[in-house]
CSV table of C-alpha atoms and ligand atoms in Angstrom, one decimal:
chain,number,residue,atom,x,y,z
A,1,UNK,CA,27.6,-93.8,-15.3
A,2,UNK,CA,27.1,-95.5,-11.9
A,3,UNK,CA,25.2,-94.1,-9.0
A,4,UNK,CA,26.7,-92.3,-6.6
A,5,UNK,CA,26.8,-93.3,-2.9
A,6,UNK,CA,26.3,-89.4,-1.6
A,7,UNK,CA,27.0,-89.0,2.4
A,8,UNK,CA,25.4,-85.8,3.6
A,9,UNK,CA,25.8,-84.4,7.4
A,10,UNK,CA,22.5,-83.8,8.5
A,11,UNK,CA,21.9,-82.3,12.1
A,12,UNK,CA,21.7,-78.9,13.4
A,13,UNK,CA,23.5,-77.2,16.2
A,14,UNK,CA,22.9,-79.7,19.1
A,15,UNK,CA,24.5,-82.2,16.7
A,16,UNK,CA,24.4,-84.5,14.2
A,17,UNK,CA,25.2,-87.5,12.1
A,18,UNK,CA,26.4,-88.1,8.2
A,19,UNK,CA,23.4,-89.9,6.3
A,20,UNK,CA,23.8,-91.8,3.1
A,21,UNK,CA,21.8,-91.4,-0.4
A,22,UNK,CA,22.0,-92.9,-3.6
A,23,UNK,CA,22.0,-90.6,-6.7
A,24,UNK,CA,22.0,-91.3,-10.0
A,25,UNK,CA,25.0,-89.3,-11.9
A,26,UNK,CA,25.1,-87.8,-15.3
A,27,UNK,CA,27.8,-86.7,-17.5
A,28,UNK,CA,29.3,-83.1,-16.5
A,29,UNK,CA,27.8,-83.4,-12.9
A,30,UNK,CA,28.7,-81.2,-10.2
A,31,UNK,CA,28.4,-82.2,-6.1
A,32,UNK,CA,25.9,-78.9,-6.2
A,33,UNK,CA,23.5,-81.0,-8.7
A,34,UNK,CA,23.9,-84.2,-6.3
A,35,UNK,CA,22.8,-82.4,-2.9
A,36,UNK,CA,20.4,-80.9,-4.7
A,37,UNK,CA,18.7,-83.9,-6.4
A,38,UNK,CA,18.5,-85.6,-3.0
A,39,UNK,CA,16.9,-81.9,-2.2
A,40,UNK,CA,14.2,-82.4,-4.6
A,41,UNK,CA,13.5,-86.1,-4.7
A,42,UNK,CA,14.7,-88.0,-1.2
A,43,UNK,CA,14.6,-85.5,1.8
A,44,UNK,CA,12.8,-82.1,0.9
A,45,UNK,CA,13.6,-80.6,4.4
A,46,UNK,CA,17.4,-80.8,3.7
A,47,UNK,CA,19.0,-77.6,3.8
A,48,UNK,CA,22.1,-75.8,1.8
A,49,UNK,CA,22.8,-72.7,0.5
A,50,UNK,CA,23.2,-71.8,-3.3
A,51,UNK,CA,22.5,-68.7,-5.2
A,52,UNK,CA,24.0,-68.8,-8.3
A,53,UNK,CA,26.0,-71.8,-9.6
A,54,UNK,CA,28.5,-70.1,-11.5
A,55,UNK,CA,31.3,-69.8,-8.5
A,56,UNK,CA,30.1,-66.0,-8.2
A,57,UNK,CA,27.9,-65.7,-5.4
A,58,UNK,CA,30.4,-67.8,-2.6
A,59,UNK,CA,27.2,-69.4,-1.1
A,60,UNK,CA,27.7,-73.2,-1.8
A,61,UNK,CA,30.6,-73.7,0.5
A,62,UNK,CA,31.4,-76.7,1.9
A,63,UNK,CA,34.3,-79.2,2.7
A,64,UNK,CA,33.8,-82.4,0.2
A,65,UNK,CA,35.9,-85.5,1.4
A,66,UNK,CA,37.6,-83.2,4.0
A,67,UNK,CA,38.3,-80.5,1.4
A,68,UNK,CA,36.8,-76.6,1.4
A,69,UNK,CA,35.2,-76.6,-1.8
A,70,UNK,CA,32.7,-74.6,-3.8
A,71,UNK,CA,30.0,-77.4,-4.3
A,72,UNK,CA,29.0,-75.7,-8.0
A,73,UNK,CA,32.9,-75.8,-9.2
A,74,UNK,CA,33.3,-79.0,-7.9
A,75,UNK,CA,32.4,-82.1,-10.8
A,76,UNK,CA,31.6,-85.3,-9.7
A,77,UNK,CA,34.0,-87.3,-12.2
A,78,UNK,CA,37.0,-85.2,-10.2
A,79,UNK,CA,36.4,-87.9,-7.8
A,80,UNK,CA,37.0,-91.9,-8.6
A,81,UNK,CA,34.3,-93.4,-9.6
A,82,UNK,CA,32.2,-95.9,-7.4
A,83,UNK,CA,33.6,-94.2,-4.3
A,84,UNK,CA,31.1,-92.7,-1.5
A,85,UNK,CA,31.1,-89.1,-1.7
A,86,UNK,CA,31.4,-87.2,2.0
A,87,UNK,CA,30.1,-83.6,2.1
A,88,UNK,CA,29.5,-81.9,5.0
A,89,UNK,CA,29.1,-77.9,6.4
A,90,UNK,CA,32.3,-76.0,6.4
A,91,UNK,CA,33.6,-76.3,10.0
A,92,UNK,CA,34.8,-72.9,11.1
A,93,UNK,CA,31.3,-71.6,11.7
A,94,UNK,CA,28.1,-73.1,13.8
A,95,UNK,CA,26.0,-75.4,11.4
A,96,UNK,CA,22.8,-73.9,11.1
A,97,UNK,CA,21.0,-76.8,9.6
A,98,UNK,CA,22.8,-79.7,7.3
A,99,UNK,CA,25.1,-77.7,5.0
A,100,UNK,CA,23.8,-74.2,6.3
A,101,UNK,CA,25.9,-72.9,8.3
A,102,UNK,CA,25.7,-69.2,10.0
A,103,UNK,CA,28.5,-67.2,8.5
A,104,UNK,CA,27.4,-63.8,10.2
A,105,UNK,CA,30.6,-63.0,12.2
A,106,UNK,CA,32.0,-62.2,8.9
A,107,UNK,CA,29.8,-59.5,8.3
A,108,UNK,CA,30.5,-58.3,11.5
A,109,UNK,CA,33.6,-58.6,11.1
A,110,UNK,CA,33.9,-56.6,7.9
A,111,UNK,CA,32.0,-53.8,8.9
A,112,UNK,CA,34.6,-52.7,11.8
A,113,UNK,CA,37.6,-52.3,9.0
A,114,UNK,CA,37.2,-48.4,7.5
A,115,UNK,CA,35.9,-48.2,4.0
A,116,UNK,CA,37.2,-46.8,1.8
A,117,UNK,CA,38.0,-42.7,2.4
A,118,UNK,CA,38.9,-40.5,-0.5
A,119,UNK,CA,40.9,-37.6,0.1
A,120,UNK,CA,38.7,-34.4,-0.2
A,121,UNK,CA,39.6,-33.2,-3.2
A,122,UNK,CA,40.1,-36.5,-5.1
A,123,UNK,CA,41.3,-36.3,-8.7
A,124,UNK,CA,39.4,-39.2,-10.0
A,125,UNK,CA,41.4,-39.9,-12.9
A,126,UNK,CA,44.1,-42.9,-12.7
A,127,UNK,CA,45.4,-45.3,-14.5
A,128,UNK,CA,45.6,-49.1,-14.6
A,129,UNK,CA,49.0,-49.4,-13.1
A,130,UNK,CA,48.0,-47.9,-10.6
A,131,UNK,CA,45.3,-49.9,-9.6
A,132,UNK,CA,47.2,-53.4,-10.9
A,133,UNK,CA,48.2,-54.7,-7.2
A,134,UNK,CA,45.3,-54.3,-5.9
A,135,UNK,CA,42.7,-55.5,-9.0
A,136,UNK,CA,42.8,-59.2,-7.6
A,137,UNK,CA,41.9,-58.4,-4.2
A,138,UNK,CA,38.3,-56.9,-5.8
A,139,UNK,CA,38.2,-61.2,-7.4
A,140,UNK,CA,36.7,-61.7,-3.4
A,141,UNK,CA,33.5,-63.5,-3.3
A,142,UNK,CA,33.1,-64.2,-0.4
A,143,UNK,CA,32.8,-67.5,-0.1
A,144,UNK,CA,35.1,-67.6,3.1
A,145,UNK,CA,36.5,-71.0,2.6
A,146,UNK,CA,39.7,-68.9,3.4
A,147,UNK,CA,38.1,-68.1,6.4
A,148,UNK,CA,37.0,-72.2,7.0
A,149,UNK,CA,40.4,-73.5,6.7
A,150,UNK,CA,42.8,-70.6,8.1
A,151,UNK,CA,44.1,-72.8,11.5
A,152,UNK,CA,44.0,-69.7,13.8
A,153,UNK,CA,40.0,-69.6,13.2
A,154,UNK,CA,39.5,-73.3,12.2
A,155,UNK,CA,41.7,-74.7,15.4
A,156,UNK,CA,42.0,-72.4,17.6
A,157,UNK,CA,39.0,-70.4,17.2
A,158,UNK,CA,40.4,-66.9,17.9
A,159,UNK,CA,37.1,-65.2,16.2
A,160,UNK,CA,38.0,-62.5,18.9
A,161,UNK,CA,41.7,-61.9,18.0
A,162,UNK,CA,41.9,-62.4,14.6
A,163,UNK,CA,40.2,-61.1,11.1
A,164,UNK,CA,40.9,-63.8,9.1
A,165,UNK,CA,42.5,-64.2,5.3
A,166,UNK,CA,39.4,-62.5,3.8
A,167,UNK,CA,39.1,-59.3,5.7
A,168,UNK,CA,43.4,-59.2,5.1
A,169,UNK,CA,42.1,-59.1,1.1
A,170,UNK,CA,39.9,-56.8,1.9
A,171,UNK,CA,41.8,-53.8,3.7
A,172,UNK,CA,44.9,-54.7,1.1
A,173,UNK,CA,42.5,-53.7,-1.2
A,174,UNK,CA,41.8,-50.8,0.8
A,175,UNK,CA,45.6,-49.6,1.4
A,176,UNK,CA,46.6,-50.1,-2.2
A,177,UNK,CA,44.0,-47.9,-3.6
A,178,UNK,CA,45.7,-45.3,-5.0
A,179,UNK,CA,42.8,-42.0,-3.8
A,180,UNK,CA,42.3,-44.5,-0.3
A,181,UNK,CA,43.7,-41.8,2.7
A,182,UNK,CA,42.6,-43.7,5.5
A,183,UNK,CA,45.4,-45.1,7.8
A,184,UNK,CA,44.3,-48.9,9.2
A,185,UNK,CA,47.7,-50.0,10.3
A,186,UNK,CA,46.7,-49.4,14.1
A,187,UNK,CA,43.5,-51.5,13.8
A,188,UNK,CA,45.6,-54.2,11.7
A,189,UNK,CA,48.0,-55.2,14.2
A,190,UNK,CA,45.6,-54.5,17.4
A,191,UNK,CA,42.2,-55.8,16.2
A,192,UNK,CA,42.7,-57.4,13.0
A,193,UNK,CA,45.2,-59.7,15.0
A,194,UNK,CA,47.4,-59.6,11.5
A,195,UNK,CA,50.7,-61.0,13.5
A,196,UNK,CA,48.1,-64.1,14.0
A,197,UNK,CA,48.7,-65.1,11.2
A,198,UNK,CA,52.0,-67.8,10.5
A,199,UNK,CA,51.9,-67.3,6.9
A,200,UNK,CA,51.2,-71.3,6.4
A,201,UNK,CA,49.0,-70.0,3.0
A,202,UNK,CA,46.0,-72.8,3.7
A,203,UNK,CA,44.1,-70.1,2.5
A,204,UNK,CA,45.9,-69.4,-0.7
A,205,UNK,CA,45.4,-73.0,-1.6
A,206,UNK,CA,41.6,-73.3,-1.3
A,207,UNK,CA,40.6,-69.6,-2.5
A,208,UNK,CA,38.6,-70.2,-5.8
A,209,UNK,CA,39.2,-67.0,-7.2
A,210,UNK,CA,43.1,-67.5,-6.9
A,211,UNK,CA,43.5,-64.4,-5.1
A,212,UNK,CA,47.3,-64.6,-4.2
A,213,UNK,CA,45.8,-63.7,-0.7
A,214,UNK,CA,49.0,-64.8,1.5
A,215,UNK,CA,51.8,-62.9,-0.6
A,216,UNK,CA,50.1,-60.4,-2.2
A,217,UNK,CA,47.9,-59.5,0.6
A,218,UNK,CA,48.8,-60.4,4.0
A,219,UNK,CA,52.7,-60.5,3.5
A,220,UNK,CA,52.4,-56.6,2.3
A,221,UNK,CA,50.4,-55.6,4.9
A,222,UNK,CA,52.6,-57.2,7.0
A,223,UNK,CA,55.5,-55.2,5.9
A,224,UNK,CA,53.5,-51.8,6.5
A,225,UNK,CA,52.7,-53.1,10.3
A,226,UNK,CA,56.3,-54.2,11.2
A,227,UNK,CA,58.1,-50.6,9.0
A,228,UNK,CA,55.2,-48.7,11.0
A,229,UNK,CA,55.4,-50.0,14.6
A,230,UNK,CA,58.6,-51.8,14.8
A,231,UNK,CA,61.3,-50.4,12.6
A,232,UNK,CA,63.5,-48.0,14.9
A,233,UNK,CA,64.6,-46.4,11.7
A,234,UNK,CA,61.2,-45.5,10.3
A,235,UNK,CA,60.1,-44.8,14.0
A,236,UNK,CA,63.0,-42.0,13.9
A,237,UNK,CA,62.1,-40.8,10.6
A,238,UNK,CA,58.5,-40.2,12.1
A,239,UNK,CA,59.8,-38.6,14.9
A,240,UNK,CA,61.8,-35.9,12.8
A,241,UNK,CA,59.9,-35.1,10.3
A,242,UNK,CA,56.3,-35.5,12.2
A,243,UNK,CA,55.1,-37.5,8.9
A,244,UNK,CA,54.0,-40.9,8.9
A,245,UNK,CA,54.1,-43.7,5.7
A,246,UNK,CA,50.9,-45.5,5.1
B,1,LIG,S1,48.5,-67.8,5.7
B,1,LIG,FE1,47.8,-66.8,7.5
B,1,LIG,S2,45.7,-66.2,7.1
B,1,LIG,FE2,46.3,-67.8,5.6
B,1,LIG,S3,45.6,-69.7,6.4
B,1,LIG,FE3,47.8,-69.4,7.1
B,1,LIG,S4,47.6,-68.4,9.1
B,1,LIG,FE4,45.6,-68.2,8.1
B,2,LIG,S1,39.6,-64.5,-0.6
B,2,LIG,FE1,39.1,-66.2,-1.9
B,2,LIG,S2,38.7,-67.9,-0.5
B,2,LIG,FE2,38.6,-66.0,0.7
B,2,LIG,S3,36.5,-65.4,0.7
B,2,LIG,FE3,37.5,-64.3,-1.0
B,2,LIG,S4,37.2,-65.7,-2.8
B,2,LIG,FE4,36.7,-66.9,-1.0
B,3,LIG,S1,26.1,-71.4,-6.0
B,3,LIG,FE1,27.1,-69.5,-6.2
B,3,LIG,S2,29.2,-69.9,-5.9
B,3,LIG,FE2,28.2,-71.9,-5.9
């Protein structure tokens, strides 16, 4: 096979530009095994993130000719051949260094929704239909290129406003656990920023796990929100019999 013209962003936060490198290519390539031979043999000092390359840790984001991508998953002969290759950090968070970048508002994030709260006396025992909506939401691994590509944090950068498509997975999860009591509803619509989101399903598209994360998450929890705080009929209901729906 020919060599690959690889073009890398290198820079930091002040800024940066997109470098090129030659790599030779093997059969059953992936971009993951190109960075990282330019790692080992042209620029030691580059940096990117991998853990595992199996598409299970969600470290080796990154946007490859434009596109949010798992570099691991993503094999060299997807691409025509002879063609320059563009990788470069995923945009919706600050580059750290080259394809590093600093993904930590997730985890902050994530750590304001309410885990999960079992109702004191719990009967552990359930069943697989009862767990079945919300099995793919525990796929998650967070790689956040839902999080990259989702416009509201990508464009308009409302880190303030809005959770994002992952943390939406997340407390679905959460909701549609069948021993889960805590109510989140409130925190969805006021924090979480859920009516943020348009429902476009960018992040459908690019999830590597194929988590269903616009209509089986979002557009559910949705549905909760808008039966909750703006249907006059379940608003009565509340009023009469003092019990609320979760
Ligand atoms: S469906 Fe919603 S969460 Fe997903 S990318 Fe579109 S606006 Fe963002
Ligand atoms: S929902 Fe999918 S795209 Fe989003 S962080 Fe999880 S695995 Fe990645
Ligand atoms: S290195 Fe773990 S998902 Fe790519």
């Amino acid at each position: 096979m020919s060599d690959l013209t690889l073009r890398l962003f290198r820079g930091d936060a002040q800024g940066g530009e997109i470098r090129e490198y030659r790599v030779p290519v093997e059969e059953g390539m992936v971009v993951l095994d190109a960075v990282l031979r330019v790692q080992s043999r042209q620029s030691n000092e580059l940096a990117c993130r991998w853990n595992c390359k199996a598409g299970k840790c969600g470290s080796c984001s990154a946007e490859v000719n434009g596109r949010p991508r798992l570099m691991c998953m993503t094999r060299l002969d997807l691409f025509p051949e002879g063609e320059p290759l563009t990788v470069t950090p995923i945009k919706t968070f600050p580059v750290i260094r080259d394809l590093a970048t600093d993904v930590s508002w997730n985890f902050e994030t994530n750590k304001r929704i309410t885990p999960f709260t079992p109702k004191a006396d719990a009967d552990w025992k359930f069943f697989q239909h009862d767990v079945e909506r919300a099995q793919e939401f525990r796929k998650c691994i967070e790689c956040f290129l839902c999080q990259n590509v989702c416009h509201v944090l990508r464009d308009h950068d409302l880190k303030d406003a809005f959770m994002g498509p992952r943390f939406l997975v997340r407390t679905a999860g959460l909701e549609m656990h069948p021993l889960d009591v805590a109510d989140r509803l409130r925190y969805l619509k006021d924090e979480g920023g859920i009516g943020y989101c348009n429902i476009t399903k960018c992040c459908t598209e690019v999830c590597p796990e194929k988590i269903t994360i616009t209509d089986n998450a979002i557009i559910a929890l949705k549905e909760r929100v808008v039966d909750r705080f703006y249907d006059p009929l379940t608003w009565l209901w509340r009023l009469l019999t003092g019990r609320r729906s979760k």
